[in-house]
mmCIF file of C-alpha atoms in Angstrom:
data_model
loop_
_atom_site.group_PDB
_atom_site.id
_atom_site.type_symbol
_atom_site.label_atom_id
_atom_site.label_comp_id
_atom_site.label_asym_id
_atom_site.label_seq_id
_atom_site.Cartn_x
_atom_site.Cartn_y
_atom_site.Cartn_z
ATOM 1 C CA UNK Q 1 0.014 -0.062 -0.410
ATOM 2 C CA UNK Q 2 1.129 3.439 -1.225
ATOM 3 C CA UNK Q 3 0.648 6.280 1.071
ATOM 4 C CA UNK Q 4 -0.312 9.429 -0.235
ATOM 5 C CA UNK Q 5 1.502 12.529 0.899
ATOM 6 C CA UNK Q 6 0.025 15.399 2.808
ATOM 7 C CA UNK Q 7 -1.508 18.669 0.396
ATOM 8 C CA UNK Q 8 0.656 21.828 0.905
ATOM 9 C CA UNK Q 9 -0.373 25.241 0.759
ATOM 10 C CA UNK Q 10 1.205 25.603 -2.421
ATOM 11 C CA UNK Q 11 -1.125 22.370 -3.808
ATOM 12 C CA UNK Q 12 -4.165 24.082 -2.502
ATOM 13 C CA UNK Q 13 -3.245 27.310 -4.383
ATOM 14 C CA UNK Q 14 -2.811 25.621 -7.678
ATOM 15 C CA UNK Q 15 -6.000 24.080 -7.695
ATOM 16 C CA UNK Q 16 -7.564 27.290 -6.613
ATOM 17 C CA UNK Q 17 -6.299 29.387 -9.221
ATOM 18 C CA UNK Q 18 -4.310 31.423 -6.483
ATOM 19 C CA UNK Q 19 -1.150 32.305 -4.640
ATOM 20 C CA UNK Q 20 0.002 30.269 -1.868
ATOM 21 C CA UNK Q 21 0.044 33.553 0.404
ATOM 22 C CA UNK Q 22 -3.662 33.679 -0.557
ATOM 23 C CA UNK Q 23 -4.191 30.235 0.782
ATOM 24 C CA UNK Q 24 -2.789 31.156 4.169
ATOM 25 C CA UNK Q 25 -4.447 34.247 4.344
ATOM 26 C CA UNK Q 26 -7.851 32.257 4.307
ATOM 27 C CA UNK Q 27 -6.692 30.024 6.971
ATOM 28 C CA UNK Q 28 -5.146 32.783 8.990
ATOM 29 C CA UNK Q 29 -8.604 34.688 8.792
ATOM 30 C CA UNK Q 30 -7.122 37.426 6.581
ATOM 31 C CA UNK Q 31 -9.990 39.885 5.565
ATOM 32 C CA UNK Q 32 -8.623 40.667 2.493
ATOM 33 C CA UNK Q 33 -9.900 37.434 0.532
ATOM 34 C CA UNK Q 34 -13.171 38.224 -1.384
ATOM 35 C CA UNK Q 35 -15.757 35.632 -0.662
ATOM 36 C CA UNK Q 36 -15.667 34.289 -4.045
ATOM 37 C CA UNK Q 37 -11.490 33.371 -3.752
ATOM 38 C CA UNK Q 38 -12.290 32.202 -0.443
ATOM 39 C CA UNK Q 39 -15.129 29.657 -1.629
ATOM 40 C CA UNK Q 40 -12.687 28.794 -4.573
ATOM 41 C CA UNK Q 41 -9.515 27.770 -1.604
ATOM 42 C CA UNK Q 42 -11.956 26.266 0.868
ATOM 43 C CA UNK Q 43 -13.112 23.628 -1.858
ATOM 44 C CA UNK Q 44 -10.106 22.880 -2.958
ATOM 45 C CA UNK Q 45 -8.704 21.861 0.492
ATOM 46 C CA UNK Q 46 -11.359 20.015 0.977
ATOM 47 C CA UNK Q 47 -10.815 17.957 -2.110
ATOM 48 C CA UNK Q 48 -7.351 17.943 -1.353
ATOM 49 C CA UNK Q 49 -8.100 16.889 2.592
ATOM 50 C CA UNK Q 50 -6.030 20.086 3.252
ATOM 51 C CA UNK Q 51 -5.085 20.479 6.976
ATOM 52 C CA UNK Q 52 -3.374 23.882 7.950
ATOM 53 C CA UNK Q 53 -0.368 23.539 10.609
ATOM 54 C CA UNK Q 54 -2.164 25.771 13.122
ATOM 55 C CA UNK Q 55 1.104 24.608 15.755
ATOM 56 C CA UNK Q 56 3.857 25.662 13.328
ATOM 57 C CA UNK Q 57 2.017 28.828 12.421
ATOM 58 C CA UNK Q 58 1.318 30.196 15.837
ATOM 59 C CA UNK Q 59 5.409 29.442 16.729
ATOM 60 C CA UNK Q 60 6.539 31.150 13.575
ATOM 61 C CA UNK Q 61 4.856 34.226 15.519
ATOM 62 C CA UNK Q 62 6.151 33.369 17.977
ATOM 63 C CA UNK Q 63 3.120 32.406 19.721
ATOM 64 C CA UNK Q 64 1.976 29.362 22.039
ATOM 65 C CA UNK Q 65 -0.462 26.351 21.444
ATOM 66 C CA UNK Q 66 -3.684 25.303 22.535
ATOM 67 C CA UNK Q 67 -2.294 22.594 24.648
ATOM 68 C CA UNK Q 68 -1.499 22.129 28.270
ATOM 69 C CA UNK Q 69 1.040 19.339 29.129
ATOM 70 C CA UNK Q 70 0.433 16.863 32.012
ATOM 71 C CA UNK Q 71 3.548 15.207 32.737
ATOM 72 C CA UNK Q 72 3.111 12.036 35.290
ATOM 73 C CA UNK Q 73 4.740 9.060 36.639
ATOM 74 C CA UNK Q 74 4.628 5.846 36.644
ATOM 75 C CA UNK Q 75 2.098 4.607 33.376
ATOM 76 C CA UNK Q 76 0.874 1.565 35.148
ATOM 77 C CA UNK Q 77 -0.188 3.483 38.532
ATOM 78 C CA UNK Q 78 -4.354 3.792 37.811
ATOM 79 C CA UNK Q 79 -4.292 7.163 40.254
ATOM 80 C CA UNK Q 80 -2.624 9.324 37.146
ATOM 81 C CA UNK Q 81 -5.262 8.856 34.528
ATOM 82 C CA UNK Q 82 -7.991 9.766 37.038
ATOM 83 C CA UNK Q 83 -6.113 12.946 37.779
ATOM 84 C CA UNK Q 84 -5.869 13.319 34.208
ATOM 85 C CA UNK Q 85 -9.280 12.677 33.007
ATOM 86 C CA UNK Q 86 -9.979 15.235 35.929
ATOM 87 C CA UNK Q 87 -7.785 18.027 34.090
ATOM 88 C CA UNK Q 88 -8.462 17.132 30.230
ATOM 89 C CA UNK Q 89 -12.770 17.721 31.214
ATOM 90 C CA UNK Q 90 -11.544 21.110 32.728
ATOM 91 C CA UNK Q 91 -9.341 22.153 30.117
ATOM 92 C CA UNK Q 92 -11.918 21.095 27.024
ATOM 93 C CA UNK Q 93 -14.521 23.850 28.637
ATOM 94 C CA UNK Q 94 -11.650 26.350 27.861
ATOM 95 C CA UNK Q 95 -10.953 24.879 24.170
ATOM 96 C CA UNK Q 96 -7.375 23.629 25.441
ATOM 97 C CA UNK Q 97 -6.559 20.074 25.102
ATOM 98 C CA UNK Q 98 -3.988 18.232 27.083
ATOM 99 C CA UNK Q 99 -0.720 16.219 26.125
ATOM 100 C CA UNK Q 100 0.208 13.595 28.983
ATOM 101 C CA UNK Q 101 4.153 12.662 28.735
ATOM 102 C CA UNK Q 102 5.660 10.083 31.558
ATOM 103 C CA UNK Q 103 8.955 10.488 33.499
ATOM 104 C CA UNK Q 104 8.450 6.628 34.541
ATOM 105 C CA UNK Q 105 8.991 7.724 37.894
ATOM 106 C CA UNK Q 106 12.509 8.780 37.443
ATOM 107 C CA UNK Q 107 14.138 11.491 38.575
ATOM 108 C CA UNK Q 108 16.768 12.104 36.116
ATOM 109 C CA UNK Q 109 14.477 12.093 33.301
ATOM 110 C CA UNK Q 110 11.981 14.928 34.923
ATOM 111 C CA UNK Q 111 13.993 17.472 33.441
ATOM 112 C CA UNK Q 112 14.230 15.785 29.628
ATOM 113 C CA UNK Q 113 10.673 15.184 29.381
ATOM 114 C CA UNK Q 114 9.378 19.014 30.804
ATOM 115 C CA UNK Q 115 12.088 20.414 28.169
ATOM 116 C CA UNK Q 116 10.564 19.156 24.971
ATOM 117 C CA UNK Q 117 7.153 19.841 26.461
ATOM 118 C CA UNK Q 118 8.264 23.200 26.717
ATOM 119 C CA UNK Q 119 9.692 23.609 23.565
ATOM 120 C CA UNK Q 120 6.370 22.956 21.818
ATOM 121 C CA UNK Q 121 5.149 26.272 23.315
ATOM 122 C CA UNK Q 122 2.618 24.528 25.549
ATOM 123 C CA UNK Q 123 0.205 26.990 27.326
ATOM 124 C CA UNK Q 124 1.025 25.604 30.748
ATOM 125 C CA UNK Q 125 3.040 22.832 32.617
ATOM 126 C CA UNK Q 126 0.916 20.671 35.131
ATOM 127 C CA UNK Q 127 3.763 18.363 36.822
ATOM 128 C CA UNK Q 128 3.579 15.743 39.730
ATOM 129 C CA UNK Q 129 7.427 16.538 40.608
ATOM 130 C CA UNK Q 130 9.377 13.295 40.891
ATOM 131 C CA UNK Q 131 12.872 15.098 41.206
ATOM 132 C CA UNK Q 132 14.518 16.735 44.125
ATOM 133 C CA UNK Q 133 14.884 20.190 42.690
ATOM 134 C CA UNK Q 134 12.586 21.912 40.069
ATOM 135 C CA UNK Q 135 14.219 25.451 40.215
ATOM 136 C CA UNK Q 136 15.316 24.965 36.314
ATOM 137 C CA UNK Q 137 11.850 25.757 35.498
ATOM 138 C CA UNK Q 138 12.106 29.204 37.040
ATOM 139 C CA UNK Q 139 13.196 30.894 33.673
ATOM 140 C CA UNK Q 140 10.103 29.603 32.084
ATOM 141 C CA UNK Q 141 7.432 30.690 34.804
ATOM 142 C CA UNK Q 142 9.112 34.298 34.862
ATOM 143 C CA UNK Q 143 8.628 34.237 31.036
ATOM 144 C CA UNK Q 144 5.161 33.142 31.786
ATOM 145 C CA UNK Q 145 4.172 29.820 31.555
ATOM 146 C CA UNK Q 146 2.102 28.783 34.206
ATOM 147 C CA UNK Q 147 3.731 25.723 36.454
ATOM 148 C CA UNK Q 148 1.345 23.917 38.490
ATOM 149 C CA UNK Q 149 2.756 21.167 40.989
ATOM 150 C CA UNK Q 150 0.228 18.583 41.127
ATOM 151 C CA UNK Q 151 -0.317 15.981 44.288
ATOM 152 C CA UNK Q 152 3.137 17.419 46.278
ATOM 153 C CA UNK Q 153 4.625 20.905 46.058
ATOM 154 C CA UNK Q 154 7.283 21.702 43.637
ATOM 155 C CA UNK Q 155 11.029 22.047 45.298
ATOM 156 C CA UNK Q 156 12.936 25.133 45.053
ATOM 157 C CA UNK Q 157 10.287 26.755 42.451
ATOM 158 C CA UNK Q 158 7.284 29.189 43.261
ATOM 159 C CA UNK Q 159 4.387 27.528 42.028
ATOM 160 C CA UNK Q 160 1.110 27.009 42.556
ATOM 161 C CA UNK Q 161 0.257 23.259 43.590
ATOM 162 C CA UNK Q 162 -2.718 21.473 44.228
ATOM 163 C CA UNK Q 163 -2.514 18.639 46.905
ATOM 164 C CA UNK Q 164 -4.417 16.374 49.250
ATOM 165 C CA UNK Q 165 -5.714 16.700 52.877
ATOM 166 C CA UNK Q 166 -2.747 14.107 53.632
ATOM 167 C CA UNK Q 167 -2.103 15.158 57.219
ATOM 168 C CA UNK Q 168 -5.493 15.402 58.189
ATOM 169 C CA UNK Q 169 -6.588 12.342 56.127
ATOM 170 C CA UNK Q 170 -4.467 10.258 58.046
ATOM 171 C CA UNK Q 171 -5.107 11.727 61.624
ATOM 172 C CA UNK Q 172 -8.809 11.176 61.031
ATOM 173 C CA UNK Q 173 -8.189 7.578 60.594
ATOM 174 C CA UNK Q 174 -5.975 6.957 63.390
ATOM 175 C CA UNK Q 175 -8.501 8.867 65.516
ATOM 176 C CA UNK Q 176 -11.238 6.371 64.569
ATOM 177 C CA UNK Q 177 -8.791 3.614 65.852
ATOM 178 C CA UNK Q 178 -8.075 5.457 69.176
ATOM 179 C CA UNK Q 179 -11.626 6.290 69.597
ATOM 180 C CA UNK Q 180 -12.234 2.375 69.782
ATOM 181 C CA UNK Q 181 -9.543 1.323 72.056
ATOM 182 C CA UNK Q 182 -6.319 0.845 69.866
ATOM 183 C CA UNK Q 183 -2.574 2.407 71.062
ATOM 184 C CA UNK Q 184 -0.278 -0.107 69.329
ATOM 185 C CA UNK Q 185 -0.747 1.286 66.014
ATOM 186 C CA UNK Q 186 1.088 0.311 63.022
ATOM 187 C CA UNK Q 187 2.293 2.757 60.206
ATOM 188 C CA UNK Q 188 3.156 0.920 56.727
ATOM 189 C CA UNK Q 189 4.618 2.484 53.852
ATOM 190 C CA UNK Q 190 6.949 1.995 51.085
ATOM 191 C CA UNK Q 191 8.242 4.695 49.783
ATOM 192 C CA UNK Q 192 8.102 6.503 52.670
ATOM 193 C CA UNK Q 193 10.522 9.932 52.078
ATOM 194 C CA UNK Q 194 8.046 11.732 49.442
ATOM 195 C CA UNK Q 195 6.129 14.757 50.336
ATOM 196 C CA UNK Q 196 2.780 12.720 50.553
ATOM 197 C CA UNK Q 197 3.632 9.709 52.304
ATOM 198 C CA UNK Q 198 5.534 12.519 55.090
ATOM 199 C CA UNK Q 199 2.790 14.233 55.496
ATOM 200 C CA UNK Q 200 0.818 11.287 56.036
ATOM 201 C CA UNK Q 201 3.341 9.989 59.157
ATOM 202 C CA UNK Q 202 2.657 13.230 60.535
ATOM 203 C CA UNK Q 203 -0.690 12.939 61.179
ATOM 204 C CA UNK Q 204 -0.499 8.915 62.301
ATOM 205 C CA UNK Q 205 2.277 10.342 64.979
ATOM 206 C CA UNK Q 206 -0.187 13.359 66.016
ATOM 207 C CA UNK Q 207 -3.140 11.880 66.317
ATOM 208 C CA UNK Q 208 -1.395 9.050 68.691
ATOM 209 C CA UNK Q 209 0.136 11.672 70.880
ATOM 210 C CA UNK Q 210 -3.105 13.163 71.562
ATOM 211 C CA UNK Q 211 -3.773 9.746 73.701
ATOM 212 C CA UNK Q 212 -0.388 9.777 75.007
ATOM 213 C CA UNK Q 213 1.767 7.431 72.681
ATOM 214 C CA UNK Q 214 4.561 9.171 71.647
ATOM 215 C CA UNK Q 215 6.789 6.261 71.016
ATOM 216 C CA UNK Q 216 5.647 5.211 67.611
ATOM 217 C CA UNK Q 217 8.880 4.085 66.123
ATOM 218 C CA UNK Q 218 8.612 0.275 66.927
ATOM 219 C CA UNK Q 219 5.206 0.421 65.033
ATOM 220 C CA UNK Q 220 6.742 2.162 61.988
ATOM 221 C CA UNK Q 221 8.211 0.545 58.704
ATOM 222 C CA UNK Q 222 9.594 3.202 56.502
ATOM 223 C CA UNK Q 223 11.222 1.814 53.637
ATOM 224 C CA UNK Q 224 12.474 3.195 50.445
ATOM 225 C CA UNK Q 225 13.557 0.160 48.505
ATOM 226 C CA UNK Q 226 10.899 -1.273 45.670
ATOM 227 C CA UNK Q 227 12.587 -4.637 46.492
ATOM 228 C CA UNK Q 228 10.956 -4.711 49.728
ATOM 229 C CA UNK Q 229 6.938 -5.705 49.318
ATOM 230 C CA UNK Q 230 4.653 -4.712 51.475
ATOM 231 C CA UNK Q 231 3.919 -7.816 52.771
ATOM 232 C CA UNK Q 232 7.146 -8.118 54.186
ATOM 233 C CA UNK Q 233 6.755 -5.016 56.241
ATOM 234 C CA UNK Q 234 3.449 -6.123 57.893
ATOM 235 C CA UNK Q 235 4.439 -9.548 58.730
ATOM 236 C CA UNK Q 236 8.115 -8.528 60.021
ATOM 237 C CA UNK Q 237 5.180 -6.098 62.490
ATOM 238 C CA UNK Q 238 2.582 -8.676 63.188
ATOM 239 C CA UNK Q 239 5.734 -11.475 63.928
ATOM 240 C CA UNK Q 240 7.824 -9.381 66.151
ATOM 241 C CA UNK Q 241 7.742 -8.492 69.798
ATOM 242 C CA UNK Q 242 4.720 -6.519 70.916
ATOM 243 C CA UNK Q 243 2.669 -6.237 67.469
ATOM 244 C CA UNK Q 244 0.162 -3.853 66.813
ATOM 245 C CA UNK Q 245 -3.510 -4.422 67.090
ATOM 246 C CA UNK Q 246 -4.254 -2.198 64.014
ATOM 247 C CA UNK Q 247 -2.366 -0.896 60.997
ATOM 248 C CA UNK Q 248 -2.772 2.310 59.030
ATOM 249 C CA UNK Q 249 -1.289 1.740 55.597
ATOM 250 C CA UNK Q 250 0.716 4.484 53.500
ATOM 251 C CA UNK Q 251 -1.148 3.920 50.399
ATOM 252 C CA UNK Q 252 -3.368 1.526 48.118
ATOM 253 C CA UNK Q 253 -0.075 -1.396 47.938
ATOM 254 C CA UNK Q 254 0.571 -1.207 51.151
ATOM 255 C CA UNK Q 255 -2.838 -1.968 51.983
ATOM 256 C CA UNK Q 256 -3.081 -4.720 49.725
ATOM 257 C CA UNK Q 257 -0.223 -6.106 51.289
ATOM 258 C CA UNK Q 258 -1.193 -5.873 54.968
ATOM 259 C CA UNK Q 259 -4.563 -7.240 53.745
ATOM 260 C CA UNK Q 260 -2.972 -10.912 52.249
ATOM 261 C CA UNK Q 261 -0.608 -11.373 55.131
ATOM 262 C CA UNK Q 262 -3.726 -10.225 57.789
ATOM 263 C CA UNK Q 263 -5.590 -13.287 56.413
ATOM 264 C CA UNK Q 264 -2.862 -15.581 55.624
ATOM 265 C CA UNK Q 265 -2.266 -15.342 59.416
ATOM 266 C CA UNK Q 266 -5.908 -15.437 60.552
ATOM 267 C CA UNK Q 267 -5.509 -12.797 62.903
ATOM 268 C CA UNK Q 268 -8.254 -9.815 64.099
ATOM 269 C CA UNK Q 269 -6.231 -7.039 63.311
ATOM 270 C CA UNK Q 270 -7.911 -3.564 62.420
ATOM 271 C CA UNK Q 271 -6.831 -1.970 59.028
ATOM 272 C CA UNK Q 272 -7.478 1.153 57.282
ATOM 273 C CA UNK Q 273 -5.832 2.201 53.990
ATOM 274 C CA UNK Q 274 -5.154 6.018 52.437
ATOM 275 C CA UNK Q 275 -6.529 5.615 48.512
ATOM 276 C CA UNK Q 276 -9.508 3.666 47.679
ATOM 277 C CA UNK Q 277 -9.098 1.328 45.219
ATOM 278 C CA UNK Q 278 -10.888 -1.377 42.879
ATOM 279 C CA UNK Q 279 -12.770 -3.865 45.085
ATOM 280 C CA UNK Q 280 -12.249 -2.082 48.302
ATOM 281 C CA UNK Q 281 -15.628 -1.965 49.049
ATOM 282 C CA UNK Q 282 -16.544 -5.800 48.327
ATOM 283 C CA UNK Q 283 -13.564 -6.841 50.582
ATOM 284 C CA UNK Q 284 -15.028 -4.636 53.545
ATOM 285 C CA UNK Q 285 -11.739 -2.554 53.242
ATOM 286 C CA UNK Q 286 -11.762 0.731 55.209
ATOM 287 C CA UNK Q 287 -10.282 3.731 53.677
ATOM 288 C CA UNK Q 288 -9.486 6.688 53.571
ATOM 289 C CA UNK Q 289 -10.791 8.405 50.328
ATOM 290 C CA UNK Q 290 -10.699 11.256 48.164
ATOM 291 C CA UNK Q 291 -12.090 12.431 44.467
ATOM 292 C CA UNK Q 292 -9.111 11.955 42.230
ATOM 293 C CA UNK Q 293 -10.953 13.631 39.288
ATOM 294 C CA UNK Q 294 -11.290 16.204 41.455
ATOM 295 C CA UNK Q 295 -7.351 16.679 42.071
ATOM 296 C CA UNK Q 296 -7.212 17.036 38.364
ATOM 297 C CA UNK Q 297 -10.068 19.549 37.796
ATOM 298 C CA UNK Q 298 -8.553 21.733 40.495
ATOM 299 C CA UNK Q 299 -5.169 21.756 38.954
ATOM 300 C CA UNK Q 300 -6.381 22.606 35.775
ATOM 301 C CA UNK Q 301 -8.468 25.383 37.380
ATOM 302 C CA UNK Q 302 -5.124 26.806 38.600
ATOM 303 C CA UNK Q 303 -3.334 26.590 35.080
ATOM 304 C CA UNK Q 304 -6.170 28.734 33.773
ATOM 305 C CA UNK Q 305 -6.060 30.925 36.162
ATOM 306 C CA UNK Q 306 -2.722 31.642 36.301
ATOM 307 C CA UNK Q 307 -3.013 32.076 32.582
ATOM 308 C CA UNK Q 308 -6.147 34.639 33.244
ATOM 309 C CA UNK Q 309 -3.706 36.736 36.096
ATOM 310 C CA UNK Q 310 -0.092 35.946 35.863
ATOM 311 C CA UNK Q 311 1.052 38.504 38.207
ATOM 312 C CA UNK Q 312 -1.725 36.699 41.348
ATOM 313 C CA UNK Q 313 -0.323 35.539 44.414
ATOM 314 C CA UNK Q 314 0.778 31.850 44.449
ATOM 315 C CA UNK Q 315 -1.934 29.635 45.717
ATOM 316 C CA UNK Q 316 -2.297 25.975 47.526
ATOM 317 C CA UNK Q 317 -4.980 24.188 47.436
ATOM 318 C CA UNK Q 318 -6.113 21.292 49.404
ATOM 319 C CA UNK Q 319 -8.479 18.580 48.033
ATOM 320 C CA UNK Q 320 -10.369 17.192 51.307
ATOM 321 C CA UNK Q 321 -10.476 13.691 52.392
ATOM 322 C CA UNK Q 322 -13.342 11.671 53.731
ATOM 323 C CA UNK Q 323 -12.935 8.629 55.960
ATOM 324 C CA UNK Q 324 -15.050 5.461 54.349
ATOM 325 C CA UNK Q 325 -15.689 2.592 57.180
ATOM 326 C CA UNK Q 326 -16.020 -0.581 55.786
ATOM 327 C CA UNK Q 327 -15.302 -3.446 58.371
ATOM 328 C CA UNK Q 328 -11.777 -4.035 58.840
ATOM 329 C CA UNK Q 329 -11.186 -0.309 60.468
ATOM 330 C CA UNK Q 330 -13.532 -1.146 63.075
ATOM 331 C CA UNK Q 331 -12.099 -4.007 64.795
ATOM 332 C CA UNK Q 332 -11.907 -3.260 68.366
ATOM 333 C CA UNK Q 333 -8.644 -4.265 70.040
ATOM 334 C CA UNK Q 334 -8.410 -7.670 72.118
ATOM 335 C CA UNK Q 335 -9.764 -7.266 75.611
#
């Protein structure tokens, strides 16, 4: 099969009997073209299936595109796609489209991916930061490109951000456990150094301090090694000395790992996870949940606000969480 080449301005001009400059004026909205000539050009373009390269024209004029870039981490994480769906729906209401790119959760690739997108003159950049430093974006921000940090604040960069209520959400989960008598409560997270998990850890410790429990280190399993599974961490916690009577999990992967070990050991241990996940309701897993799409919509709204008002004050928007009780988090401690 032989593919046809795309028609050019010159091709349309020859068929319409006009110059390529006239064709360019027609598609550029020029008012100096007569209605008859415009109709001939449009008819020729339709016959040749010609599409004007609006991107190239915009860039030649020193302008920007109608696209907004969203840089995510791991493509296999469904969390990112729900956030992206929220962004896309909000942008569509303003006639903007979204480009999705991934860093594969590799810090070294972040600046490379971002630079490639900025070179395409996107209207705004939405980014889930993975590198330790986003100061490389300061120059672009000063040139007027809105930079919105999603899920966690940017580092060494003054930028708008939208995050979850991580600290208060985890504190609410722990308070629900202490209210029914739990004091030995474990916290499991891998990774544990990123902003979201540090905030959840702070909420966990805060809620336990409220009931006089200050020494939480013995019930914390904070790993930053992908080779260590959540199952290993939970098993070591439950089979060690002075095991917890309840566990809160830092993310959905830790929750599913904890659930497997608890069921395998056949013990009554209360469990609350952070992040809802598929089948959690059918399995009776209590979780700290939130509206993932709203996280994306809020990020898009921040970008649009910054486009409308480039000099406004930087904002941090926090998306609320809610405790969803389904049974696993309501198990009381042993008498």
